[in-house]
Amino acid sequence: SNPLSPLKKINEEIFSYAALKQKEIDELKKLEAFRREFIADVSHELKTPIFAAQGFVHTLLDGAVKDKSVRNKFLKKAAKSLDGLDMLVQDLLTLSQIETGDIKMHFENFDIKMLVEEVFDQFESKAEKKDITLEFGRNVPDEVFVYGDWQRISQVITNLISNSVKYTNEGGKVVVDFLLSKNQVTTTVKDNGDGIPPEDVNRIFQRFYRVDKSRSRERGGTGLGLAIVKHIMEGHNSKVEVKSTVGKGSEFSFKLPRGKKTVISEE
Ligand code: ADP
């Protein structure tokens, strides 16, 4: 045999070890770049509502406070900016907790139809103000049991319905439907709102990506709702699909495993 072959083997091992280390270094570099970009994005997003609130408060202090109607108007605007800031921080916390895995998922069987009913109730007044109806599709069964983390899925449904209400005009409609197959339940949230241009559809799940920044902010958006939705569904080994046509509306859907019916005992 070749007397050099043991050396060759050692050489190969060194090379593969070096390649492994290089891969690790590349991954760390990528993570670091991501972290830096994230901090830049967040700072930028925080600045917007802070800057606005600051402007209103300083204008008030500079004398506008003496005029009663101006005072109320500016205070309301400052409050709106601070509410937006609060929502942004809340969404950031949720996103970071999901991303770092700080919050463990709790999987259980639950009735997703009941959950949607609760979310409908939460949005009733907001929808009523815009004359938007929230309803189930035809032929929806009385109960739809799925297997997942109900608290997280509640957040998914809240974010999707919130978006549908935000981006649908007066007199519109938001319909939730379930499609049951042998092992899976597909939940669909459909609206007849603004729709999303095809070139934006694949980007709306990126944090802070909005089709129309000013419209999103105007309507109380943080740009994080769908990023949170995406992460939660990944935690369920699932994903969100979108079909949308500008001027016609959007349809967001996700799949979950079918769940066993649980009976809540009334003791
Ligand atoms: P935002 O807080 O801006 O609503 P999201 O992450 O929830 O952030 O959504 C990202 C963007 O996707 C929105 O700014 C909007 O442009 C678009 N979008 C999301 N849902 C809908 C919908 N149902 N109809 C039209 N556009 C939507």
CSV table of C-alpha atoms and ligand atoms in Angstrom, one decimal:
chain,number,residue,atom,x,y,z
A,1,SER,CA,0.0,0.0,0.0
A,2,ASN,CA,1.0,3.6,-0.3
A,3,PRO,CA,3.2,4.7,2.6
A,4,LEU,CA,1.8,8.2,2.4
A,5,SER,CA,-1.9,7.2,2.8
A,6,PRO,CA,-2.0,7.8,6.6
A,7,LEU,CA,-0.8,11.3,6.0
A,8,LYS,CA,-3.3,11.8,3.4
A,9,LYS,CA,-6.0,10.8,5.8
A,10,ILE,CA,-4.8,13.2,8.5
A,11,ASN,CA,-4.7,15.9,5.9
A,12,GLU,CA,-8.3,15.2,4.9
A,13,GLU,CA,-9.4,15.3,8.5
A,14,ILE,CA,-7.7,18.7,9.0
A,15,PHE,CA,-9.4,20.0,6.0
A,16,SER,CA,-12.9,18.9,7.0
A,17,TYR,CA,-12.3,20.3,10.5
A,18,ALA,CA,-11.3,23.6,9.0
A,19,ALA,CA,-14.3,23.6,6.8
A,20,LEU,CA,-16.6,22.9,9.8
A,21,LYS,CA,-15.1,25.8,11.7
A,22,GLN,CA,-15.4,28.1,8.8
A,23,LYS,CA,-19.0,27.2,8.6
A,24,GLU,CA,-19.5,28.1,12.2
A,25,ILE,CA,-17.7,31.4,11.8
A,26,ASP,CA,-19.9,32.2,8.8
A,27,GLU,CA,-23.0,31.4,10.8
A,28,LEU,CA,-21.9,33.6,13.7
A,29,LYS,CA,-21.2,36.4,11.2
A,30,LYS,CA,-24.6,36.1,9.7
A,31,LEU,CA,-26.2,36.2,13.2
A,32,GLU,CA,-24.2,39.2,14.1
A,33,ALA,CA,-25.3,41.0,10.9
A,34,PHE,CA,-28.9,40.1,11.5
A,35,ARG,CA,-28.7,41.4,15.1
A,36,ARG,CA,-27.2,44.7,14.0
A,37,GLU,CA,-29.8,45.1,11.3
A,38,PHE,CA,-32.5,44.3,13.8
A,39,ILE,CA,-31.3,46.9,16.2
A,40,ALA,CA,-31.2,49.5,13.5
A,41,ASP,CA,-34.7,48.6,12.3
A,42,VAL,CA,-36.1,48.7,15.9
A,43,SER,CA,-34.5,52.0,16.7
A,44,HIS,CA,-35.9,53.5,13.5
A,45,GLU,CA,-39.4,52.2,14.3
A,46,LEU,CA,-39.2,53.5,17.9
A,47,LYS,CA,-38.1,56.9,16.7
A,48,THR,CA,-41.2,57.5,14.7
A,49,PRO,CA,-43.9,57.5,17.5
A,50,ILE,CA,-41.4,59.1,20.0
A,51,PHE,CA,-40.6,61.9,17.6
A,52,ALA,CA,-44.4,62.5,16.9
A,53,ALA,CA,-45.3,62.6,20.6
A,54,GLN,CA,-42.4,64.8,21.4
A,55,GLY,CA,-43.4,67.3,18.7
A,56,PHE,CA,-47.0,67.6,20.0
A,57,VAL,CA,-45.9,67.9,23.7
A,58,HIS,CA,-43.3,70.6,22.9
A,59,THR,CA,-45.7,72.5,20.7
A,60,LEU,CA,-48.1,72.5,23.6
A,61,LEU,CA,-45.4,73.7,26.0
A,62,ASP,CA,-44.5,76.4,23.5
A,63,GLY,CA,-47.9,78.0,23.9
A,64,ALA,CA,-50.4,75.9,22.1
A,65,VAL,CA,-51.7,74.8,25.5
A,66,LYS,CA,-53.5,78.1,25.9
A,67,ASP,CA,-55.9,77.3,23.0
A,68,LYS,CA,-58.4,74.8,24.3
A,69,SER,CA,-59.3,73.2,21.0
A,70,VAL,CA,-55.7,72.9,19.9
A,71,ARG,CA,-54.8,71.5,23.3
A,72,ASN,CA,-57.3,68.7,23.1
A,73,LYS,CA,-56.3,67.9,19.5
A,74,PHE,CA,-52.6,67.7,20.3
A,75,LEU,CA,-53.1,65.8,23.5
A,76,LYS,CA,-55.1,63.2,21.5
A,77,LYS,CA,-52.4,63.0,18.9
A,78,ALA,CA,-49.7,62.6,21.5
A,79,ALA,CA,-51.7,59.9,23.2
A,80,LYS,CA,-52.2,58.0,19.9
A,81,SER,CA,-48.4,58.1,19.3
A,82,LEU,CA,-47.8,56.7,22.8
A,83,ASP,CA,-50.4,54.0,22.3
A,84,GLY,CA,-48.6,53.1,19.1
A,85,LEU,CA,-45.3,53.0,20.9
A,86,ASP,CA,-46.8,50.7,23.6
A,87,MET,CA,-48.1,48.3,20.9
A,88,LEU,CA,-44.8,48.3,19.1
A,89,VAL,CA,-43.0,47.4,22.4
A,90,GLN,CA,-45.5,44.7,23.1
A,91,ASP,CA,-45.2,43.1,19.7
A,92,LEU,CA,-41.4,43.3,19.9
A,93,LEU,CA,-41.5,41.4,23.2
A,94,THR,CA,-43.8,38.8,21.8
A,95,LEU,CA,-41.6,38.4,18.7
A,96,SER,CA,-38.4,38.1,20.7
A,97,GLN,CA,-39.9,35.6,23.2
A,98,ILE,CA,-41.1,33.4,20.4
A,99,GLU,CA,-37.8,33.7,18.5
A,100,THR,CA,-35.6,32.9,21.5
A,101,GLY,CA,-37.9,30.1,22.5
A,102,ASP,CA,-38.4,31.7,25.9
A,103,ILE,CA,-42.0,30.8,25.8
A,104,LYS,CA,-42.6,27.1,25.4
A,105,MET,CA,-45.6,26.0,23.3
A,106,HIS,CA,-48.3,24.2,25.1
A,107,PHE,CA,-50.1,21.9,22.7
A,108,GLU,CA,-53.6,20.7,23.5
A,109,ASN,CA,-56.9,20.0,21.8
A,110,PHE,CA,-59.3,22.9,21.5
A,111,ASP,CA,-62.2,24.2,19.6
A,112,ILE,CA,-60.9,26.8,17.1
A,113,LYS,CA,-64.3,27.9,16.2
A,114,MET,CA,-65.0,29.0,19.8
A,115,LEU,CA,-61.6,30.8,19.7
A,116,VAL,CA,-62.6,32.7,16.5
A,117,GLU,CA,-65.9,33.7,18.2
A,118,GLU,CA,-64.0,35.3,21.0
A,119,VAL,CA,-61.8,37.2,18.6
A,120,PHE,CA,-64.9,38.3,16.7
A,121,ASP,CA,-66.3,39.7,20.0
A,122,GLN,CA,-63.1,41.6,20.6
A,123,PHE,CA,-63.3,43.3,17.2
A,124,GLU,CA,-67.0,43.9,17.3
A,125,SER,CA,-66.9,47.6,18.1
A,126,LYS,CA,-63.9,48.3,15.8
A,127,ALA,CA,-65.7,46.5,12.9
A,128,GLU,CA,-69.0,48.2,13.6
A,129,LYS,CA,-67.4,51.6,13.4
A,130,LYS,CA,-66.3,50.8,9.9
A,131,ASP,CA,-69.5,49.0,9.1
A,132,ILE,CA,-67.6,45.8,8.5
A,133,THR,CA,-69.3,42.4,9.1
A,134,LEU,CA,-67.4,39.6,10.8
A,135,GLU,CA,-68.9,36.2,10.0
A,136,PHE,CA,-68.3,32.5,9.5
A,137,GLY,CA,-68.5,30.9,6.1
A,138,ARG,CA,-71.6,28.8,5.2
A,139,ASN,CA,-71.6,25.2,6.4
A,140,VAL,CA,-69.2,25.8,9.2
A,141,PRO,CA,-69.7,23.0,11.7
A,142,ASP,CA,-70.7,23.6,15.4
A,143,GLU,CA,-67.3,22.7,16.7
A,144,VAL,CA,-63.9,22.5,15.0
A,145,PHE,CA,-61.3,20.7,17.2
A,146,VAL,CA,-57.6,21.2,16.4
A,147,TYR,CA,-54.4,20.4,18.1
A,148,GLY,CA,-52.1,23.3,18.9
A,149,ASP,CA,-51.2,26.1,21.4
A,150,TRP,CA,-54.5,27.9,21.7
A,151,GLN,CA,-53.0,31.0,23.2
A,152,ARG,CA,-50.6,31.4,20.3
A,153,ILE,CA,-53.3,30.4,17.7
A,154,SER,CA,-55.5,33.0,19.3
A,155,GLN,CA,-52.8,35.6,18.6
A,156,VAL,CA,-52.5,34.4,15.0
A,157,ILE,CA,-56.3,34.8,14.5
A,158,THR,CA,-56.3,38.1,16.3
A,159,ASN,CA,-53.5,39.4,14.0
A,160,LEU,CA,-55.2,38.2,10.8
A,161,ILE,CA,-58.6,39.5,11.7
A,162,SER,CA,-57.1,42.8,12.9
A,163,ASN,CA,-55.4,43.2,9.5
A,164,SER,CA,-58.5,42.3,7.6
A,165,VAL,CA,-60.4,45.0,9.5
A,166,LYS,CA,-57.6,47.5,9.1
A,167,TYR,CA,-57.2,47.0,5.4
A,168,THR,CA,-60.8,46.7,4.4
A,169,ASN,CA,-63.0,49.7,3.6
A,170,GLU,CA,-66.4,50.7,5.0
A,171,GLY,CA,-69.1,48.2,4.3
A,172,GLY,CA,-66.7,45.3,3.8
A,173,LYS,CA,-66.7,41.8,5.0
A,174,VAL,CA,-64.4,39.4,6.9
A,175,VAL,CA,-65.2,35.7,6.6
A,176,VAL,CA,-63.6,32.9,8.6
A,177,ASP,CA,-63.9,29.4,7.1
A,178,PHE,CA,-62.7,25.9,8.0
A,179,LEU,CA,-61.9,23.2,5.6
A,180,LEU,CA,-61.8,19.8,7.3
A,181,SER,CA,-59.9,16.8,5.9
A,182,LYS,CA,-59.1,13.5,7.5
A,183,ASN,CA,-56.2,14.7,9.5
A,184,GLN,CA,-56.1,18.5,9.1
A,185,VAL,CA,-58.1,21.6,9.5
A,186,THR,CA,-57.4,24.6,7.2
A,187,THR,CA,-58.5,27.9,8.7
A,188,THR,CA,-59.1,30.8,6.3
A,189,VAL,CA,-59.5,34.5,7.0
A,190,LYS,CA,-60.8,36.2,4.0
A,191,ASP,CA,-61.6,39.9,3.4
A,192,ASN,CA,-62.8,42.0,0.5
A,193,GLY,CA,-60.4,44.8,1.3
A,194,ASP,CA,-57.5,46.6,-0.4
A,195,GLY,CA,-55.6,43.5,-1.4
A,196,ILE,CA,-51.8,43.2,-1.7
A,197,PRO,CA,-49.8,43.8,-4.9
A,198,PRO,CA,-48.1,40.6,-6.2
A,199,GLU,CA,-44.6,42.1,-5.8
A,200,ASP,CA,-45.2,42.6,-2.1
A,201,VAL,CA,-47.0,39.4,-1.2
A,202,ASN,CA,-43.8,37.4,-0.4
A,203,ARG,CA,-42.4,40.2,1.8
A,204,ILE,CA,-45.3,41.1,4.1
A,205,PHE,CA,-44.1,38.4,6.6
A,206,GLN,CA,-40.8,40.2,7.1
A,207,ARG,CA,-40.6,42.3,10.2
A,208,PHE,CA,-41.5,46.0,9.6
A,209,TYR,CA,-42.4,45.4,6.0
A,210,ARG,CA,-45.5,47.3,5.0
A,211,VAL,CA,-47.0,47.9,1.6
A,212,ASP,CA,-47.9,51.4,2.6
A,213,LYS,CA,-46.1,52.7,5.7
A,214,SER,CA,-48.2,55.7,6.4
A,215,ARG,CA,-51.5,53.8,5.9
A,216,SER,CA,-50.3,51.1,8.3
A,217,ARG,CA,-49.2,53.5,11.0
A,218,GLU,CA,-52.4,55.6,10.5
A,219,ARG,CA,-54.4,52.4,11.2
A,220,GLY,CA,-52.4,51.5,14.2
A,221,GLY,CA,-50.1,48.9,12.7
A,222,THR,CA,-46.6,48.0,14.0
A,223,GLY,CA,-45.4,46.1,11.0
A,224,LEU,CA,-44.8,43.0,13.2
A,225,GLY,CA,-48.2,41.3,13.1
A,226,LEU,CA,-47.5,38.9,10.3
A,227,ALA,CA,-43.9,38.2,11.4
A,228,ILE,CA,-45.4,37.0,14.7
A,229,VAL,CA,-47.9,35.0,12.8
A,230,LYS,CA,-45.2,33.3,10.7
A,231,HIS,CA,-43.1,32.4,13.8
A,232,ILE,CA,-46.1,31.0,15.6
A,233,MET,CA,-47.0,28.8,12.7
A,234,GLU,CA,-43.4,27.7,12.3
A,235,GLY,CA,-43.7,26.6,16.0
A,236,HIS,CA,-46.5,24.4,14.8
A,237,ASN,CA,-44.5,23.0,11.9
A,238,SER,CA,-47.0,24.9,9.7
A,239,LYS,CA,-47.0,28.0,7.5
A,240,VAL,CA,-49.4,30.7,6.4
A,241,GLU,CA,-50.5,30.9,2.7
A,242,VAL,CA,-51.8,34.1,1.1
A,243,LYS,CA,-53.9,34.7,-1.9
A,244,SER,CA,-54.6,38.3,-2.7
A,245,THR,CA,-55.8,40.6,-5.5
A,246,VAL,CA,-55.5,44.3,-5.4
A,247,GLY,CA,-58.9,45.9,-5.1
A,248,LYS,CA,-60.6,42.6,-4.5
A,249,GLY,CA,-59.3,41.3,-1.2
A,250,SER,CA,-57.0,38.9,0.6
A,251,GLU,CA,-57.2,35.4,1.9
A,252,PHE,CA,-54.8,34.1,4.6
A,253,SER,CA,-54.9,30.4,5.6
A,254,PHE,CA,-53.1,28.0,7.8
A,255,LYS,CA,-53.3,24.3,8.6
A,256,LEU,CA,-53.4,22.6,12.0
A,257,PRO,CA,-53.8,18.9,12.9
A,258,ARG,CA,-57.3,17.9,13.7
A,259,GLY,CA,-57.8,17.6,17.5
A,260,LYS,CA,-59.8,15.3,19.7
A,261,LYS,CA,-62.9,16.7,21.2
A,262,THR,CA,-62.4,17.6,24.8
A,263,VAL,CA,-65.2,17.9,27.2
A,264,ILE,CA,-64.9,20.5,29.9
A,265,SER,CA,-66.4,19.1,33.0
A,266,GLU,CA,-68.5,21.5,35.1
A,267,GLU,CA,-67.7,20.5,38.6
B,1,ADP,P1,-49.1,46.1,10.0
B,1,ADP,O1,-48.9,46.3,11.5
B,1,ADP,O2,-48.5,47.1,9.2
B,1,ADP,O3,-50.5,45.7,9.7
B,1,ADP,P2,-48.4,43.3,9.4
B,1,ADP,O4,-47.1,42.5,9.6
B,1,ADP,O5,-49.6,42.8,10.2
B,1,ADP,O6,-48.1,44.8,9.8
B,1,ADP,O7,-48.7,43.3,7.9
B,1,ADP,C1,-47.7,43.8,7.0
B,1,ADP,C2,-48.3,44.5,5.8
B,1,ADP,O8,-49.1,43.5,5.0
B,1,ADP,C3,-49.3,45.6,6.2
B,1,ADP,O9,-48.7,46.8,6.4
B,1,ADP,C4,-50.2,45.6,4.9
B,1,ADP,O10,-49.6,46.4,3.9
B,1,ADP,C5,-50.2,44.2,4.4
B,1,ADP,N1,-51.4,43.4,4.8
B,1,ADP,C6,-51.5,42.5,5.8
B,1,ADP,N2,-52.7,42.0,5.9
B,1,ADP,C7,-53.5,42.6,4.9
B,1,ADP,C8,-54.8,42.4,4.4
B,1,ADP,N3,-55.7,41.6,5.0
B,1,ADP,N4,-55.2,43.2,3.4
B,1,ADP,C9,-54.3,44.0,2.8
B,1,ADP,N5,-53.0,44.2,3.1
B,1,ADP,C10,-52.6,43.5,4.2
